XYZ file of N, CA, C and O in Angstrom:
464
model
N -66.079 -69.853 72.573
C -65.278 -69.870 71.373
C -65.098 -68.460 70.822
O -65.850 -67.504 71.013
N -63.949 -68.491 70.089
C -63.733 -66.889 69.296
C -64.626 -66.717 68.069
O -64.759 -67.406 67.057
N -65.126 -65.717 68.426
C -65.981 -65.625 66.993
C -65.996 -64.181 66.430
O -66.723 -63.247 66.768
N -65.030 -64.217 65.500
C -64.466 -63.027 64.573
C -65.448 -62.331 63.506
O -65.243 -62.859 62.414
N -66.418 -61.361 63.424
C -67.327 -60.970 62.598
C -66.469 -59.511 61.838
O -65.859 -58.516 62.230
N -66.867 -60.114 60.589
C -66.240 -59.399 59.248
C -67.035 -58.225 59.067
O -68.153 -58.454 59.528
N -66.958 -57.133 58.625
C -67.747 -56.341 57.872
C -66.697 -55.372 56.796
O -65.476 -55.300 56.935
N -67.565 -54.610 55.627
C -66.857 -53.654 54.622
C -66.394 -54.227 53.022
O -65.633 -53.757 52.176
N -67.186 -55.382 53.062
C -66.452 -55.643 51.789
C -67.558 -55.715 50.669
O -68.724 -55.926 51.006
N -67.261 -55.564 49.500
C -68.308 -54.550 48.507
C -67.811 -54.546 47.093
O -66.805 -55.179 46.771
N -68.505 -53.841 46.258
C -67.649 -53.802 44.781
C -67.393 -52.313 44.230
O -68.163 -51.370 44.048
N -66.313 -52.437 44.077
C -65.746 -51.044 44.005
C -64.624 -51.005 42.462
O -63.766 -51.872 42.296
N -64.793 -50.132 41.704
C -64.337 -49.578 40.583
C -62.693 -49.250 40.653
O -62.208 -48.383 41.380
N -61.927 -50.133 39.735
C -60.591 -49.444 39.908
C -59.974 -48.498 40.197
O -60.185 -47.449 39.589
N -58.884 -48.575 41.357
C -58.612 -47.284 42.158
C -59.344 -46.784 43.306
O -59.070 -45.732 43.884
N -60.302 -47.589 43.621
C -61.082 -47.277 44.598
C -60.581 -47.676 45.393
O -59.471 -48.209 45.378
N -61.878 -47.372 47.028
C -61.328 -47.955 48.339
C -62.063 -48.952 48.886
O -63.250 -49.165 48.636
N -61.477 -49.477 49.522
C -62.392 -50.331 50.923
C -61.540 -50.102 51.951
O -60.374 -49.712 52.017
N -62.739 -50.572 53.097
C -61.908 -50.834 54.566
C -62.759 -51.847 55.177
O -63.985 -51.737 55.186
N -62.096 -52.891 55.717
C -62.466 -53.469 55.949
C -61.955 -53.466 57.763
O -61.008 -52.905 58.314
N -63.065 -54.364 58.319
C -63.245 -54.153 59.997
C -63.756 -55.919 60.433
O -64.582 -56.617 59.846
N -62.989 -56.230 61.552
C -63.146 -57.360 61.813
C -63.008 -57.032 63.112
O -62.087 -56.396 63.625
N -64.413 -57.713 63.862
C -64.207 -57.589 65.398
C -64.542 -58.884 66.222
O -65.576 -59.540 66.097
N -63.190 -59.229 67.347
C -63.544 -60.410 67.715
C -64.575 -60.555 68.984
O -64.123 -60.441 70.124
N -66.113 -60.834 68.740
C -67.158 -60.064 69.999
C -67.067 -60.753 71.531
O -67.749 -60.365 72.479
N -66.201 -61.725 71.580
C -66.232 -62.252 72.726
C -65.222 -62.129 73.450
O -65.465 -62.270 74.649
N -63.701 -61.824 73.065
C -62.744 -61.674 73.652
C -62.517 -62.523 74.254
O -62.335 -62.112 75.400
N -62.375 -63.784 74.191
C -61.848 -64.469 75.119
C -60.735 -65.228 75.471
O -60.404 -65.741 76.540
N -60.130 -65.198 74.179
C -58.479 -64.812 74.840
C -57.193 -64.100 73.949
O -56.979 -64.084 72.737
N -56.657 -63.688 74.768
C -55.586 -62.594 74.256
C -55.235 -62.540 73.079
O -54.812 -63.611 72.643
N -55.245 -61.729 72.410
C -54.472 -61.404 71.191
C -52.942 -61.545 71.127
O -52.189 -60.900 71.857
N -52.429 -62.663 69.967
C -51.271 -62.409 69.780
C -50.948 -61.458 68.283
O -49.879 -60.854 68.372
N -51.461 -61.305 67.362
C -51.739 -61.122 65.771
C -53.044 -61.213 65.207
O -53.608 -62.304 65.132
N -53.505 -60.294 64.856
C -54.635 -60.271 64.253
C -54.366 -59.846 62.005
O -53.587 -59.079 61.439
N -55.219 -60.603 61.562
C -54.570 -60.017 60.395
C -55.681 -60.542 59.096
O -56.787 -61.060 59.252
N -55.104 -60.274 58.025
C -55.559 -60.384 57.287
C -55.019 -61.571 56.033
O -53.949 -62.111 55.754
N -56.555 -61.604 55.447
C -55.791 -63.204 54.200
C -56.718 -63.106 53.257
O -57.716 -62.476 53.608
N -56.717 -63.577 52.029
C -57.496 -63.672 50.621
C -57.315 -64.663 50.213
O -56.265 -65.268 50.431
N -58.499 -65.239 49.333
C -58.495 -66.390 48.604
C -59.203 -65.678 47.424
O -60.262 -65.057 47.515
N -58.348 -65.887 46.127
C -59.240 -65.536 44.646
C -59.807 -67.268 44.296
O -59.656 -68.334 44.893
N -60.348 -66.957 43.311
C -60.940 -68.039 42.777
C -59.970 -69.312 42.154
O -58.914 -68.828 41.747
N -60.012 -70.516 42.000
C -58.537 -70.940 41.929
C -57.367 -71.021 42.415
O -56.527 -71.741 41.874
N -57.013 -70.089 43.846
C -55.570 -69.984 44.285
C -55.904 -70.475 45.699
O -56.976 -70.850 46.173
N -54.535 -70.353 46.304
C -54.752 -70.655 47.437
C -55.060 -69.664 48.210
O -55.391 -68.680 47.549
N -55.103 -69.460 49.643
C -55.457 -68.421 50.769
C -53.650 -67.523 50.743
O -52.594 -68.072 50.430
N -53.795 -66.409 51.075
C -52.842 -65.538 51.184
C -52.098 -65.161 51.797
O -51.388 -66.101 51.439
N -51.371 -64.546 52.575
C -51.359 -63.505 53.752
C -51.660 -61.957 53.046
O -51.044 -61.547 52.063
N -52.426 -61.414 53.555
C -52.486 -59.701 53.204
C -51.234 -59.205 53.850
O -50.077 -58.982 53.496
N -52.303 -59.084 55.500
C -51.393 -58.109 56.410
C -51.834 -58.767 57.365
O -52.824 -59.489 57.484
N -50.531 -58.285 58.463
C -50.766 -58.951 59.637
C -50.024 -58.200 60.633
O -48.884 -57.934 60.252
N -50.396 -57.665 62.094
C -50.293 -56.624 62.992
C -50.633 -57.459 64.210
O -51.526 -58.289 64.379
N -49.155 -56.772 65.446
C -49.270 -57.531 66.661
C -49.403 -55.820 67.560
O -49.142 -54.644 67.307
N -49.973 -56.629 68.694
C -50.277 -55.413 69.677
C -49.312 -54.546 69.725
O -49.950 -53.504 69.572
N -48.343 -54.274 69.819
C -47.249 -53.925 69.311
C -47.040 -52.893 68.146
O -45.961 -52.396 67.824
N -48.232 -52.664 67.588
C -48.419 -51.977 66.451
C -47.626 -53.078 65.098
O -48.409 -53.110 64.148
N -46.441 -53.863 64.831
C -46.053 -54.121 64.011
C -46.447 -54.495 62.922
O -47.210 -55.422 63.192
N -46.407 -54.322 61.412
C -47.518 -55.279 60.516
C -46.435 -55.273 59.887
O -45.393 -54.623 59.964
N -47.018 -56.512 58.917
C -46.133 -57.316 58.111
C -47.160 -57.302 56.743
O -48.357 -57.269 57.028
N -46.862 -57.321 55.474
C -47.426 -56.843 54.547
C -47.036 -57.616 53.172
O -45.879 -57.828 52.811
N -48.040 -57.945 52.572
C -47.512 -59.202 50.800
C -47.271 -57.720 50.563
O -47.659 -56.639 51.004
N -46.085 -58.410 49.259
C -45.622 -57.142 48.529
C -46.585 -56.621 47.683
O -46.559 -55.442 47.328
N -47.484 -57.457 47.311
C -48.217 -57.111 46.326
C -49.461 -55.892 47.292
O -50.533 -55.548 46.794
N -49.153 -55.593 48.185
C -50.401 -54.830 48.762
C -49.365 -53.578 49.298
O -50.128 -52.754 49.802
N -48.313 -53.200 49.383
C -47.590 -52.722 50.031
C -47.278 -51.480 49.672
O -46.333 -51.266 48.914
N -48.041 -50.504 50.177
C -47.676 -48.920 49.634
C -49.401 -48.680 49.255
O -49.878 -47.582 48.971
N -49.969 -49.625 49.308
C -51.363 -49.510 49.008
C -52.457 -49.786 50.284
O -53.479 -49.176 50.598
N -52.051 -50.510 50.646
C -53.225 -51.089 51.891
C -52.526 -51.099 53.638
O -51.526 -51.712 54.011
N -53.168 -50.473 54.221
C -52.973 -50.604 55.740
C -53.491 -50.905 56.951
O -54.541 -50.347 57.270
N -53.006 -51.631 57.657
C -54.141 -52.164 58.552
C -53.201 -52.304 60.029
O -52.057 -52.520 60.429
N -54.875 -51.950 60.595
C -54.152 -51.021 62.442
C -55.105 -51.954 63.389
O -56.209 -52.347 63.011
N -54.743 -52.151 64.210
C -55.423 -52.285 65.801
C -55.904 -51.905 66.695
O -55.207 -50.973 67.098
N -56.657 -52.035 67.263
C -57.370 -51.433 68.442
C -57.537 -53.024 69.488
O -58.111 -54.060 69.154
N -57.150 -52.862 70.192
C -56.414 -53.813 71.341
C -57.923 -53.848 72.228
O -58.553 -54.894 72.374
N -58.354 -52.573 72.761
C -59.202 -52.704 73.596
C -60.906 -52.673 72.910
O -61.851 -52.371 73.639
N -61.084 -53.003 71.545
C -62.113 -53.156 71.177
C -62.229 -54.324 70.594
O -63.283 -54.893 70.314
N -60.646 -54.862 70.318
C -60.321 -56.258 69.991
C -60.851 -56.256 68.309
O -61.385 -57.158 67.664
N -60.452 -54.804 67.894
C -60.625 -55.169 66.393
C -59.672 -54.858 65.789
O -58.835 -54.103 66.283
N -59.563 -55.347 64.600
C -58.720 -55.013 63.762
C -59.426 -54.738 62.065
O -60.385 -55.251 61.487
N -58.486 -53.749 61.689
C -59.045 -53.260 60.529
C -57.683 -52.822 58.509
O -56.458 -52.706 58.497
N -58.417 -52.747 57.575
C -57.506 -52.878 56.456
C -58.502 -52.183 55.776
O -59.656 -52.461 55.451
N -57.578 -50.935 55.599
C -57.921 -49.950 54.592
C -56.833 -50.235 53.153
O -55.623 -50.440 53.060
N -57.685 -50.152 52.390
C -57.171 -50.328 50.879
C -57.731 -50.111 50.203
O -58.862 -50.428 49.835
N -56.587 -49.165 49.745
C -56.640 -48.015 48.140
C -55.872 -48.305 47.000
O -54.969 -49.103 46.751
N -56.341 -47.634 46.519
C -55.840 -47.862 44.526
C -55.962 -48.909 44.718
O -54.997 -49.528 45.166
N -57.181 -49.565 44.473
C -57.659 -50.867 44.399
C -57.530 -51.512 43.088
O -58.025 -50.864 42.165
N -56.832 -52.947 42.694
C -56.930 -53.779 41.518
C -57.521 -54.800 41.363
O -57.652 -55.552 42.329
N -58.061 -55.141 40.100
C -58.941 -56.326 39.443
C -58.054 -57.406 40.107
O -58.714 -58.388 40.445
N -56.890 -57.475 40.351
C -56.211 -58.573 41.135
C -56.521 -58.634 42.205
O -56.866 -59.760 42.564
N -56.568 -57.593 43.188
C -57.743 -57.505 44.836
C -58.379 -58.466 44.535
O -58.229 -59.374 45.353
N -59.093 -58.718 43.654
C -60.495 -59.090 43.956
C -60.220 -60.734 44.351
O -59.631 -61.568 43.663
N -60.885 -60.921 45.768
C -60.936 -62.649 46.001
C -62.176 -61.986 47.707
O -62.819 -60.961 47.935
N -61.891 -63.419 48.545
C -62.911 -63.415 49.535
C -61.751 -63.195 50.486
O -60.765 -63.922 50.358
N -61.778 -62.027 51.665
C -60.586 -61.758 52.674
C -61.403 -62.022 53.950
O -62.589 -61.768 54.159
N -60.652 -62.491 54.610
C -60.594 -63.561 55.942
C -60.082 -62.944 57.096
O -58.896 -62.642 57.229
N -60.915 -62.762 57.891
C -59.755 -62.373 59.137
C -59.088 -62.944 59.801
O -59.559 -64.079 59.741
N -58.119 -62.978 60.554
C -57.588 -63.939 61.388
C -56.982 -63.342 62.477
O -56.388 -62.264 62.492
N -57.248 -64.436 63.771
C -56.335 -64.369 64.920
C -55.788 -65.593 65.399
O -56.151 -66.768 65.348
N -54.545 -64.820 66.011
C -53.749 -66.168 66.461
C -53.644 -65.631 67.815
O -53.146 -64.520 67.996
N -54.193 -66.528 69.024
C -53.833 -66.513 70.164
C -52.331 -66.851 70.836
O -51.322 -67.144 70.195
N -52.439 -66.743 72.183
C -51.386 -67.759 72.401
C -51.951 -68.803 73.434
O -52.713 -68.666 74.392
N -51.358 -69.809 72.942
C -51.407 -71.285 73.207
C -53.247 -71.223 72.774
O -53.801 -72.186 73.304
N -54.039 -70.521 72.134
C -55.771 -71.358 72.503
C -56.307 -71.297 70.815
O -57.515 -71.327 70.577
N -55.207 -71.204 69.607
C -55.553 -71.493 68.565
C -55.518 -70.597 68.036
O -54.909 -69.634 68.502
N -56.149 -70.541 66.854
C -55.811 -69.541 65.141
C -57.133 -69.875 65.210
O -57.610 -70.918 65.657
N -57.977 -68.466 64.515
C -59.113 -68.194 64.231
C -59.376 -67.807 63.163
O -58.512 -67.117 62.622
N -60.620 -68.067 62.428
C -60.964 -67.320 61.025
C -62.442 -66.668 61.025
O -63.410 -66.991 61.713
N -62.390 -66.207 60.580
C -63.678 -65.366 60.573
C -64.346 -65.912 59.068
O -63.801 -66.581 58.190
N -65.632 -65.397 59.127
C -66.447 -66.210 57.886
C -66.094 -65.900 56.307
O -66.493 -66.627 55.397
N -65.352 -64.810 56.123
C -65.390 -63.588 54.928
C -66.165 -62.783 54.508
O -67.380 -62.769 54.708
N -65.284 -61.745 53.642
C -66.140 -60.927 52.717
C -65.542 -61.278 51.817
O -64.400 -61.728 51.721
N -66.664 -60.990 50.774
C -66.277 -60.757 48.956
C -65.685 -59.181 49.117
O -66.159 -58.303 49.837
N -64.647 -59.096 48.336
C -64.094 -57.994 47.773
C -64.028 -57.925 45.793
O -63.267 -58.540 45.046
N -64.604 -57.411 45.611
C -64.671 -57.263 44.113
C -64.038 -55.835 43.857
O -64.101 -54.904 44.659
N -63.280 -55.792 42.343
C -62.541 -55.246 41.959
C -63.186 -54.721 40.412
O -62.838 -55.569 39.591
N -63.610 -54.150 40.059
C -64.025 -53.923 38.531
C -63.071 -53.287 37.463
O -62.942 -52.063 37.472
N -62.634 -53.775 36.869
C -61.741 -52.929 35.295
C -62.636 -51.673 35.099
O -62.393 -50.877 34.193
């Protein structure tokens, strides 16, 4: 089975950074999209960002000019750096992969906290 392990997420003071790193340790089957998602307290799950081997990412507006997130194909990780961080950031971010044809994956989360 795919098993996606999270790390980087923390509490950090407005305007700050994180980066967050998600690596899938077994590789066992191909990457189609690897990406990112949030859930705050009360809402539903998100899309952040989301990047195909291909380099392409796709990005909520609300993160856009602020947060970026890249690939590495042959370590099978993927990662989301984000700056000028807001009290709105703050929820639990999820990694995700979508294979082809062998399923969508989630990884366990991190807390990301945001402080005023």
């Amino acid at each position: 089975q795919v098993q996606l392990v999270e790390s980087g997420g923390g509490l950090v003071q407005t305007g700050g950074s994180l980066r967050l790193s998600c690596t899938d340790s077994r590789n066992i089957f191909s990457i189609k999209t690897m990406g990112w998602y949030r859930q705050a307290p009360g809402k539903q799950r998100e899309l952040v960002a989301v990047i195909n081997t291909g380099n392409y990412a796709n990005y909520a507006d609300s993160v856009k000019g602020r947060f970026t997130i890249s690939i590495d194909t042959l370590k099978n990780m993927v990662a989301l750096q984000m700056n000028s961080l807001k009290p709105e950031d703050t929820a639990v971010y999820y990694c995700n992969k979508d294979t082809y044809g062998h399923g969508i994956y989630w990884g366990q989360g991190t807390q990301v906290t945001v402080s005023s």
